[in-house]
Amino acid sequence: FDSNIIFAGSPSGGLFKTTNAGLSWDAIGDFLPSLGISGVVIHPTDPNIIYILTGDGHSGVGSLVNAYLYMSSSAGVFKSIDGGETWLACGNLPVIGNYTGRELIMDPQNPNHLIAATSKGIYKTINGGITWTLTQTGNIYDIKYKPNNSNIVYATDSTSFFRSVNGGNTFVNINQPNLPQNNRISIGVTPANPEKVVLFAGPAIDNNSFQGLFISNNSGLTFLNRVQT
C-alpha cells in the first residue's frame, strides 16, 4: 500500500484522489449518477479494488441543502478494479425511492462481505456487492465492526444502539434507558481496547443540544453516560 494515495468523498462534489499525500487532488468518477460520496472502502490486499457508497449522508429531506436542490440521493454502491479510474454499478441496493448513504464497511477477514448503512436500513452483501440483503430497517446513521472480531457489528439510528453477533445478518436493539432521544448517534471503537464502544449522542430532538458521551466497556452490552449535559 502507498500512504501517499488518499481518497476523499464529498457530500455533493464527487470523489477525489491524491497520489502525493494531499498536495494536490484530482476529481475522479465525475460521471457517477450520484456525486454524493458517503463511504469509501479499499480491499485489504489489492488496493486497486475500491468500493464507494453514494448519496449525501448528512442531509435530509427537510434540510436546507435539499430545499435548494443540492442534496445528492444515493444511486447505490459502485466498484473500481483499477484504483478509481473507472467505476461500475455494484448491485444497486434494493431500496425504492430516494434515500441517502451513510457508511460503508468491509469485513477485513472476508473482503467480499460489505455492509452499507443507509437512511432506509442496513444492507449486507456476501458476494462483493452483486446482491444485497436488508438485515435491519430504520434510518441508520453509523455502523462499525468490533476491532479484531467481525462477527460483532454495532449500528445506530436516531434513538437506538443495535448489536449483531453474526456478522450483520441480524441485529438486536440494546435497550438502554439512559440513551436519550437524538437526531444522530455516532459510534467510536478502537483496536487498542476492542471491548470499548463510545457513542456520541445529539443533538436532541426537543432542545437541539448535545446529549452526552456514552461509554461501554463490555462490547456494547451496557452503557454509562460519562459526559452530562
Backbone as CSV, one residue per row, in Angstrom:
resi,resn,N_x,N_y,N_z,CA_x,CA_y,CA_z,C_x,C_y,C_z
1,PHE,0.825,-1.190,0.000,0.000,0.000,0.000,0.869,1.253,0.000
2,ASP,0.347,2.291,-0.603,1.065,3.559,-0.729,0.327,4.602,0.100
3,SER,0.944,5.050,1.189,0.291,6.014,2.070,0.151,7.387,1.435
4,ASN,0.768,7.612,0.292,0.601,8.876,-0.420,-0.712,8.938,-1.179
5,ILE,-1.362,7.796,-1.371,-2.625,7.749,-2.099,-3.774,7.798,-1.102
6,ILE,-4.610,8.803,-1.250,-5.738,9.024,-0.351,-6.971,9.324,-1.197
7,PHE,-8.110,8.781,-0.769,-9.384,9.079,-1.410,-10.250,9.890,-0.453
8,ALA,-10.994,10.847,-0.990,-11.881,11.674,-0.175,-13.201,11.849,-0.910
9,GLY,-14.298,11.575,-0.205,-15.620,11.763,-0.781,-16.259,13.033,-0.261
10,SER,-17.086,13.647,-1.084,-17.752,14.894,-0.701,-19.268,14.709,-0.730
11,PRO,-20.029,15.567,-0.033,-21.485,15.411,0.011,-22.161,15.565,-1.343
12,SER,-21.601,16.412,-2.214,-22.263,16.639,-3.497,-21.281,16.957,-4.611
13,GLY,-19.989,16.790,-4.357,-18.987,17.164,-5.349,-18.214,16.010,-5.928
14,GLY,-18.544,14.778,-5.543,-17.887,13.627,-6.117,-16.741,13.092,-5.283
15,LEU,-15.915,12.281,-5.928,-14.798,11.598,-5.281,-13.480,12.202,-5.755
16,PHE,-12.535,12.357,-4.823,-11.236,12.954,-5.136,-10.123,11.994,-4.735
17,LYS,-9.001,12.085,-5.458,-7.860,11.210,-5.208,-6.572,12.016,-5.248
18,THR,-5.702,11.763,-4.281,-4.369,12.353,-4.296,-3.339,11.233,-4.323
19,THR,-2.272,11.445,-5.047,-1.161,10.481,-5.085,0.096,11.059,-4.455
20,ASN,-0.025,12.252,-3.849,1.134,12.894,-3.233,0.811,13.361,-1.809
21,ALA,0.063,12.535,-1.103,-0.250,12.781,0.308,-1.005,14.078,0.535
22,GLY,-1.827,14.479,-0.424,-2.689,15.632,-0.238,-2.186,16.943,-0.795
23,LEU,-1.018,16.963,-1.427,-0.523,18.213,-2.008,-1.393,18.676,-3.162
24,SER,-1.924,17.732,-3.916,-2.853,18.063,-4.991,-3.875,16.944,-5.110
25,TRP,-5.049,17.301,-5.653,-6.156,16.352,-5.743,-6.730,16.360,-7.156
26,ASP,-7.162,15.185,-7.596,-7.838,15.047,-8.877,-9.234,14.512,-8.642
27,ALA,-10.208,15.091,-9.349,-11.577,14.593,-9.287,-11.680,13.333,-10.137
28,ILE,-12.229,12.273,-9.571,-12.428,11.028,-10.304,-13.882,10.603,-10.148
29,GLY,-14.387,9.898,-11.101,-15.771,9.446,-11.029,-16.779,10.545,-11.273
30,ASP,-16.426,11.533,-12.096,-17.339,12.646,-12.353,-18.624,12.222,-13.051
31,PHE,-18.615,11.049,-13.665,-19.788,10.616,-14.413,-20.637,9.605,-13.628
32,LEU,-20.367,9.479,-12.335,-21.223,8.655,-11.497,-22.621,9.268,-11.421
33,PRO,-23.664,8.453,-11.327,-25.026,9.009,-11.302,-25.354,9.783,-10.034
34,SER,-24.557,9.650,-8.995,-24.697,10.464,-7.791,-23.320,10.946,-7.381
35,LEU,-23.189,12.249,-7.148,-21.901,12.820,-6.756,-21.792,13.011,-5.252
36,GLY,-22.745,12.475,-4.510,-22.607,12.422,-3.070,-21.905,11.124,-2.694
37,ILE,-20.765,11.223,-2.015,-19.982,10.036,-1.645,-19.942,9.949,-0.122
38,SER,-20.598,8.932,0.434,-20.693,8.826,1.888,-19.834,7.714,2.470
39,GLY,-19.294,6.841,1.635,-18.463,5.760,2.148,-17.451,5.301,1.121
40,VAL,-16.206,5.054,1.572,-15.140,4.552,0.703,-14.425,3.432,1.447
41,VAL,-14.308,2.272,0.831,-13.534,1.177,1.428,-12.602,0.596,0.376
42,ILE,-11.436,0.144,0.824,-10.398,-0.373,-0.070,-10.076,-1.802,0.326
43,HIS,-9.944,-2.655,-0.648,-9.637,-4.069,-0.424,-8.340,-4.186,0.380
44,PRO,-8.287,-5.045,1.397,-7.106,-5.094,2.276,-5.844,-5.652,1.628
45,THR,-5.960,-6.398,0.539,-4.767,-6.971,-0.107,-4.574,-6.492,-1.541
46,ASP,-5.595,-5.896,-2.147,-5.491,-5.375,-3.511,-6.021,-3.948,-3.527
47,PRO,-5.144,-2.949,-3.389,-5.594,-1.555,-3.278,-6.245,-1.012,-4.545
48,ASN,-6.199,-1.751,-5.643,-6.881,-1.309,-6.850,-8.388,-1.546,-6.785
49,ILE,-8.818,-2.384,-5.852,-10.244,-2.662,-5.697,-10.823,-1.723,-4.643
50,ILE,-11.751,-0.888,-5.073,-12.327,0.134,-4.205,-13.844,0.112,-4.360
51,TYR,-14.538,0.256,-3.257,-15.996,0.380,-3.265,-16.380,1.745,-2.707
52,ILE,-17.427,2.345,-3.275,-17.957,3.594,-2.737,-19.468,3.471,-2.574
53,LEU,-19.974,4.051,-1.504,-21.412,4.174,-1.281,-21.803,5.599,-1.611
54,THR,-22.765,5.762,-2.506,-23.159,7.100,-2.945,-24.331,7.619,-2.112
55,GLY,-24.552,8.929,-2.210,-25.634,9.590,-1.513,-25.131,10.465,-0.379
56,ASP,-25.607,11.705,-0.327,-25.222,12.643,0.721,-25.744,12.141,2.053
57,GLY,-24.847,11.681,2.917,-25.265,11.062,4.165,-25.582,12.015,5.291
58,HIS,-25.373,13.307,5.117,-25.534,14.242,6.229,-26.589,15.308,5.954
59,SER,-27.408,15.090,4.943,-28.547,15.962,4.688,-29.798,15.100,4.655
60,GLY,-30.934,15.747,4.856,-32.190,15.009,4.868,-33.235,15.693,4.019
61,VAL,-34.398,15.063,3.956,-35.468,15.582,3.101,-35.876,16.981,3.528
62,GLY,-35.867,17.271,4.822,-36.272,18.586,5.291,-35.138,19.567,5.474
63,SER,-33.955,19.252,4.972,-32.793,20.110,5.203,-32.736,21.272,4.222
64,LEU,-31.917,22.281,4.582,-31.716,23.428,3.710,-31.060,23.005,2.396
65,VAL,-30.137,22.032,2.474,-29.471,21.541,1.268,-30.491,20.958,0.292
66,ASN,-31.434,20.196,0.837,-32.454,19.602,-0.022,-33.400,20.654,-0.570
67,ALA,-33.718,21.667,0.232,-34.638,22.712,-0.206,-34.098,23.465,-1.411
68,TYR,-32.779,23.591,-1.504,-32.165,24.280,-2.642,-31.693,23.302,-3.720
69,LEU,-32.174,22.059,-3.626,-31.958,21.041,-4.667,-30.492,20.663,-4.831
70,TYR,-29.723,20.714,-3.731,-28.312,20.340,-3.789,-28.040,18.953,-3.197
71,MET,-29.056,18.319,-2.616,-28.817,17.038,-1.981,-28.691,15.935,-3.024
72,SER,-27.657,15.126,-2.897,-27.433,14.017,-3.818,-27.963,12.733,-3.196
73,SER,-29.044,12.200,-3.770,-29.571,10.928,-3.293,-28.647,9.794,-3.707
74,SER,-28.795,8.653,-3.060,-27.930,7.522,-3.353,-28.325,6.849,-4.660
75,ALA,-27.316,6.383,-5.381,-27.524,5.544,-6.568,-26.938,4.161,-6.324
76,GLY,-26.683,3.814,-5.062,-26.162,2.502,-4.724,-24.661,2.496,-4.519
77,VAL,-24.083,1.306,-4.617,-22.648,1.097,-4.425,-21.990,0.888,-5.776
78,PHE,-20.784,1.455,-5.925,-20.012,1.303,-7.158,-18.639,0.732,-6.830
79,LYS,-18.083,0.015,-7.799,-16.821,-0.681,-7.597,-15.828,-0.313,-8.694
80,SER,-14.571,-0.133,-8.290,-13.475,0.078,-9.231,-12.434,-1.015,-9.026
81,ILE,-11.872,-1.510,-10.115,-10.799,-2.508,-10.026,-9.490,-1.955,-10.572
82,ASP,-9.466,-0.643,-10.852,-8.257,-0.032,-11.394,-7.863,1.224,-10.615
83,GLY,-8.065,1.172,-9.309,-7.631,2.282,-8.461,-8.472,3.523,-8.552
84,GLY,-9.700,3.400,-9.044,-10.599,4.546,-9.097,-10.680,5.224,-10.445
85,GLU,-10.027,4.666,-11.460,-10.074,5.290,-12.783,-11.433,5.069,-13.449
86,THR,-12.008,3.879,-13.287,-13.320,3.578,-13.855,-14.178,2.905,-12.792
87,TRP,-15.503,3.048,-12.966,-16.435,2.541,-11.969,-17.593,1.812,-12.631
88,LEU,-18.068,0.757,-11.974,-19.237,0.015,-12.418,-20.217,-0.121,-11.263
89,ALA,-21.518,-0.050,-11.580,-22.541,-0.268,-10.563,-22.364,-1.644,-9.951
90,CYS,-22.462,-1.700,-8.655,-22.135,-2.922,-7.925,-23.389,-3.461,-7.256
91,GLY,-24.341,-3.905,-8.064,-25.571,-4.442,-7.498,-26.291,-3.416,-6.657
92,ASN,-26.977,-2.476,-7.295,-27.625,-1.393,-6.561,-28.438,-1.921,-5.387
93,LEU,-28.371,-1.206,-4.287,-29.100,-1.612,-3.099,-30.590,-1.654,-3.426
94,PRO,-31.301,-2.665,-2.961,-32.715,-2.820,-3.317,-33.614,-1.913,-2.498
95,VAL,-33.486,-0.608,-2.724,-34.279,0.373,-1.998,-35.142,1.138,-2.981
96,ILE,-36.423,1.276,-2.675,-37.351,2.011,-3.532,-37.416,3.452,-3.060
97,GLY,-37.324,4.408,-4.003,-37.434,5.810,-3.671,-36.105,6.428,-3.276
98,ASN,-36.131,7.733,-2.981,-34.919,8.447,-2.620,-34.419,8.009,-1.244
99,TYR,-33.118,7.875,-1.140,-32.501,7.553,0.135,-31.062,8.048,0.110
100,THR,-30.432,8.065,1.268,-29.053,8.527,1.363,-28.172,7.428,1.922
101,GLY,-26.916,7.431,1.512,-25.933,6.525,2.088,-25.323,7.163,3.319
102,ARG,-24.926,6.354,4.273,-24.340,6.888,5.499,-22.939,6.334,5.761
103,GLU,-22.764,5.043,5.626,-21.472,4.443,5.957,-21.354,3.100,5.237
104,LEU,-20.131,2.785,4.790,-19.848,1.507,4.136,-18.646,0.882,4.828
105,ILE,-18.786,-0.383,5.254,-17.682,-1.070,5.918,-17.432,-2.409,5.235
106,MET,-16.190,-2.862,5.298,-15.776,-4.121,4.690,-15.185,-5.020,5.765
107,ASP,-15.564,-6.293,5.725,-15.022,-7.277,6.656,-13.555,-7.509,6.325
108,PRO,-12.631,-7.173,7.232,-11.205,-7.348,6.918,-10.801,-8.807,6.752
109,GLN,-11.621,-9.716,7.273,-11.331,-11.141,7.135,-11.907,-11.730,5.853
110,ASN,-12.907,-11.073,5.289,-13.538,-11.533,4.057,-13.978,-10.319,3.254
111,PRO,-13.154,-9.830,2.332,-13.451,-8.585,1.612,-14.689,-8.643,0.730
112,ASN,-15.247,-9.826,0.495,-16.493,-9.912,-0.257,-17.710,-9.593,0.602
113,HIS,-17.499,-9.485,1.907,-18.572,-9.133,2.827,-18.509,-7.631,3.105
114,LEU,-19.531,-6.898,2.692,-19.630,-5.473,2.952,-20.995,-5.168,3.542
115,ILE,-21.053,-4.129,4.371,-22.308,-3.696,4.976,-22.473,-2.203,4.728
116,ALA,-23.659,-1.823,4.248,-23.968,-0.421,3.968,-25.037,0.071,4.927
117,ALA,-24.762,1.189,5.589,-25.747,1.858,6.431,-26.385,2.970,5.617
118,THR,-27.710,2.972,5.531,-28.429,3.957,4.731,-29.613,4.510,5.515
119,SER,-30.252,5.517,4.950,-31.438,6.076,5.595,-32.637,5.153,5.491
120,LYS,-32.508,4.045,4.759,-33.579,3.058,4.633,-33.245,1.745,5.326
121,GLY,-32.104,1.676,6.004,-31.764,0.457,6.711,-30.345,-0.002,6.459
122,ILE,-30.038,-1.204,6.969,-28.722,-1.817,6.817,-28.813,-2.908,5.761
123,TYR,-27.868,-2.862,4.811,-27.823,-3.853,3.739,-26.457,-4.545,3.753
124,LYS,-26.496,-5.857,3.545,-25.261,-6.640,3.565,-25.118,-7.434,2.270
125,THR,-23.874,-7.534,1.776,-23.557,-8.392,0.655,-22.476,-9.380,1.079
126,ILE,-22.569,-10.600,0.575,-21.531,-11.605,0.835,-20.846,-12.032,-0.456
127,ASN,-21.144,-11.318,-1.558,-20.550,-11.673,-2.846,-19.976,-10.458,-3.570
128,GLY,-19.371,-9.573,-2.772,-18.709,-8.419,-3.369,-19.644,-7.407,-3.988
129,GLY,-20.891,-7.354,-3.509,-21.817,-6.331,-3.966,-22.740,-6.752,-5.083
130,ILE,-22.675,-8.008,-5.512,-23.558,-8.452,-6.594,-25.012,-8.423,-6.136
131,THR,-25.261,-8.904,-4.934,-26.601,-8.863,-4.357,-26.514,-8.335,-2.928
132,TRP,-27.596,-7.680,-2.489,-27.654,-7.094,-1.151,-28.905,-7.567,-0.434
133,THR,-28.808,-7.758,0.873,-29.934,-8.190,1.694,-30.168,-7.191,2.813
134,LEU,-31.423,-6.791,2.997,-31.784,-5.917,4.110,-31.754,-6.716,5.406
135,THR,-30.922,-6.282,6.352,-30.809,-7.005,7.624,-31.326,-6.213,8.813
136,GLN,-31.585,-4.914,8.638,-32.144,-4.099,9.720,-32.803,-2.870,9.114
137,THR,-34.046,-2.633,9.464,-34.732,-1.442,8.983,-34.373,-0.245,9.854
138,GLY,-34.727,0.950,9.372,-34.511,2.171,10.135,-33.636,3.162,9.412
139,ASN,-33.588,4.361,9.976,-32.755,5.443,9.456,-31.395,5.331,10.143
140,ILE,-30.489,4.551,9.556,-29.235,4.188,10.215,-28.178,5.267,9.971
141,TYR,-27.552,5.729,11.055,-26.563,6.799,10.955,-25.123,6.293,10.953
142,ASP,-24.848,5.212,11.663,-23.454,4.775,11.754,-23.412,3.264,11.927
143,ILE,-22.279,2.666,11.503,-22.087,1.225,11.651,-20.594,0.944,11.745
144,LYS,-20.224,0.005,12.628,-18.816,-0.320,12.825,-18.678,-1.812,13.142
145,TYR,-17.581,-2.408,12.656,-17.191,-3.732,13.125,-16.469,-3.584,14.465
146,LYS,-16.622,-4.581,15.326,-15.796,-4.646,16.514,-14.363,-4.957,16.078
147,PRO,-13.374,-4.213,16.551,-11.985,-4.490,16.164,-11.588,-5.930,16.489
148,ASN,-10.976,-6.589,15.523,-10.466,-7.951,15.664,-11.551,-9.020,15.775
149,ASN,-12.812,-8.638,15.548,-13.893,-9.626,15.603,-15.037,-9.144,14.712
150,SER,-15.002,-9.534,13.448,-16.006,-9.036,12.512,-17.342,-9.760,12.639
151,ASN,-17.448,-10.723,13.562,-18.760,-11.304,13.844,-19.659,-10.312,14.584
152,ILE,-19.044,-9.403,15.324,-19.807,-8.423,16.107,-19.821,-7.094,15.349
153,VAL,-21.025,-6.584,15.129,-21.221,-5.337,14.389,-22.102,-4.429,15.228
154,TYR,-21.748,-3.138,15.283,-22.533,-2.144,16.002,-23.185,-1.197,15.002
155,ALA,-24.394,-0.733,15.331,-25.085,0.215,14.467,-25.966,1.121,15.319
156,THR,-26.272,2.304,14.792,-27.157,3.243,15.486,-28.125,3.869,14.505
157,ASP,-29.339,4.153,15.001,-30.230,5.056,14.286,-30.338,6.321,15.132
158,SER,-31.429,7.055,15.032,-31.507,8.330,15.739,-31.790,8.166,17.227
159,THR,-32.208,6.990,17.653,-32.564,6.810,19.060,-32.014,5.539,19.681
160,SER,-31.468,4.622,18.893,-31.159,3.288,19.419,-29.767,2.825,19.021
161,PHE,-29.260,1.875,19.806,-27.999,1.201,19.519,-28.300,-0.266,19.234
162,PHE,-27.776,-0.762,18.107,-28.019,-2.133,17.689,-26.714,-2.922,17.722
163,ARG,-26.856,-4.224,17.956,-25.690,-5.093,18.048,-25.964,-6.395,17.307
164,SER,-24.989,-6.839,16.528,-25.081,-8.111,15.822,-23.945,-9.011,16.271
165,VAL,-24.220,-10.313,16.408,-23.180,-11.276,16.781,-22.940,-12.284,15.657
166,ASN,-23.550,-12.035,14.479,-23.367,-12.954,13.350,-22.956,-12.215,12.079
167,GLY,-22.096,-11.219,12.267,-21.541,-10.521,11.118,-22.491,-9.592,10.408
168,GLY,-23.561,-9.170,11.077,-24.508,-8.245,10.475,-25.674,-8.909,9.783
169,ASN,-25.862,-10.223,9.974,-27.016,-10.910,9.381,-28.308,-10.534,10.087
170,THR,-28.239,-10.367,11.402,-29.373,-9.910,12.193,-28.849,-8.978,13.282
171,PHE,-29.723,-8.100,13.774,-29.349,-7.142,14.804,-30.354,-7.185,15.954
172,VAL,-29.858,-6.880,17.149,-30.689,-6.781,18.344,-30.578,-5.374,18.888
173,ASN,-31.716,-4.774,19.225,-31.728,-3.447,19.833,-31.325,-3.577,21.295
174,ILE,-30.184,-2.969,21.649,-29.731,-2.975,23.044,-30.481,-1.862,23.765
175,ASN,-31.560,-2.228,24.436,-32.432,-1.233,25.063,-31.745,-0.630,26.278
176,GLN,-31.330,0.601,26.119,-30.648,1.311,27.198,-31.497,2.508,27.616
177,PRO,-32.049,2.526,28.816,-32.903,3.641,29.222,-32.155,4.964,29.339
178,ASN,-30.828,4.918,29.410,-30.087,6.171,29.551,-29.612,6.715,28.199
179,LEU,-30.094,6.143,27.093,-29.849,6.742,25.780,-31.037,7.636,25.440
180,PRO,-30.827,8.953,25.312,-31.950,9.876,25.106,-32.394,9.911,23.650
181,GLN,-33.462,10.680,23.423,-33.905,10.935,22.055,-32.877,11.846,21.369
182,ASN,-32.464,11.454,20.156,-31.431,12.204,19.447,-31.772,12.311,17.968
183,ASN,-31.064,13.180,17.287,-31.107,13.204,15.830,-30.015,12.336,15.237
184,ARG,-28.988,12.051,16.029,-27.866,11.271,15.494,-27.044,10.702,16.647
185,ILE,-26.604,9.445,16.490,-25.680,8.825,17.436,-24.529,8.244,16.629
186,SER,-23.311,8.719,16.878,-22.125,8.224,16.179,-21.379,7.233,17.068
187,ILE,-20.700,6.277,16.415,-20.020,5.196,17.124,-18.509,5.362,17.012
188,GLY,-17.806,5.131,18.121,-16.349,5.096,18.117,-15.850,3.786,18.695
189,VAL,-14.888,3.150,18.007,-14.241,1.928,18.508,-12.740,2.080,18.327
190,THR,-11.962,1.228,19.020,-10.515,1.306,18.909,-9.897,-0.076,19.045
191,PRO,-8.915,-0.430,18.198,-8.216,-1.717,18.358,-7.379,-1.782,19.631
192,ALA,-7.103,-0.621,20.247,-6.351,-0.617,21.498,-7.148,-1.228,22.643
193,ASN,-8.471,-1.179,22.531,-9.357,-1.785,23.533,-10.631,-2.219,22.818
194,PRO,-10.642,-3.411,22.220,-11.792,-3.837,21.404,-13.105,-3.908,22.168
195,GLU,-13.060,-4.026,23.496,-14.298,-4.130,24.263,-14.985,-2.771,24.432
196,LYS,-14.272,-1.688,24.183,-14.827,-0.353,24.418,-15.607,0.132,23.202
197,VAL,-16.774,0.684,23.458,-17.612,1.319,22.436,-18.031,2.675,22.984
198,VAL,-17.878,3.713,22.185,-18.242,5.071,22.602,-19.331,5.594,21.664
199,LEU,-20.394,6.143,22.245,-21.480,6.739,21.465,-21.515,8.238,21.726
200,PHE,-21.449,9.005,20.658,-21.546,10.460,20.731,-22.971,10.822,20.335
201,ALA,-23.766,11.309,21.285,-25.211,11.443,21.099,-25.657,12.887,21.046
202,GLY,-26.436,13.214,20.026,-27.046,14.534,19.921,-27.027,15.032,18.497
203,PRO,-27.663,16.149,18.225,-28.468,16.933,19.184,-29.807,16.284,19.457
204,ALA,-30.424,16.672,20.547,-31.723,16.103,20.907,-32.820,16.721,20.064
205,ILE,-33.898,15.984,19.899,-35.000,16.467,19.076,-35.688,17.655,19.731
206,ASP,-35.771,17.650,21.089,-36.573,18.674,21.758,-35.837,19.990,21.961
207,ASN,-34.534,19.961,22.257,-33.858,21.229,22.574,-32.592,21.466,21.768
208,ASN,-32.310,20.606,20.796,-31.197,20.835,19.874,-29.866,20.981,20.596
209,SER,-29.620,20.140,21.605,-28.394,20.247,22.381,-27.688,18.903,22.470
210,PHE,-26.397,18.950,22.731,-25.594,17.750,22.936,-26.149,16.950,24.112
211,GLN,-26.204,15.628,23.955,-26.860,14.787,24.954,-25.912,13.961,25.808
212,GLY,-24.695,13.749,25.348,-23.777,13.002,26.188,-22.837,12.100,25.422
213,LEU,-21.841,11.621,26.133,-20.867,10.673,25.605,-21.050,9.377,26.386
214,PHE,-21.563,8.365,25.716,-21.906,7.112,26.373,-20.815,6.090,26.099
215,ILE,-20.345,5.427,27.166,-19.209,4.512,27.048,-19.604,3.126,27.541
216,SER,-19.251,2.129,26.740,-19.420,0.728,27.126,-18.054,0.076,27.210
217,ASN,-17.847,-0.722,28.229,-16.605,-1.482,28.375,-16.829,-2.982,28.232
218,ASN,-18.019,-3.354,27.741,-18.320,-4.773,27.563,-18.912,-5.039,26.177
219,SER,-18.304,-4.432,25.183,-18.672,-4.678,23.789,-20.115,-4.283,23.476
220,GLY,-20.563,-3.193,24.076,-21.859,-2.636,23.721,-23.054,-3.251,24.412
221,LEU,-22.844,-4.027,25.464,-23.975,-4.629,26.166,-24.640,-3.646,27.124
222,THR,-23.829,-2.797,27.797,-24.354,-1.757,28.676,-23.531,-0.500,28.490
223,PHE,-24.158,0.666,28.782,-23.501,1.958,28.610,-23.725,2.827,29.841
224,LEU,-22.743,3.710,30.084,-22.875,4.762,31.085,-22.576,6.090,30.426
225,ASN,-23.331,7.130,30.845,-23.114,8.472,30.305,-21.970,9.120,31.082
226,ARG,-20.842,9.352,30.389,-19.655,9.907,31.042,-19.561,11.411,30.907
227,VAL,-20.413,12.024,30.079,-20.421,13.471,29.946,-21.870,13.928,30.087
228,GLN,-22.207,14.540,31.206,-23.555,15.008,31.432,-23.749,16.375,30.801
229,THR,-24.996,16.643,30.398,-25.307,17.942,29.801,-26.101,18.773,30.786
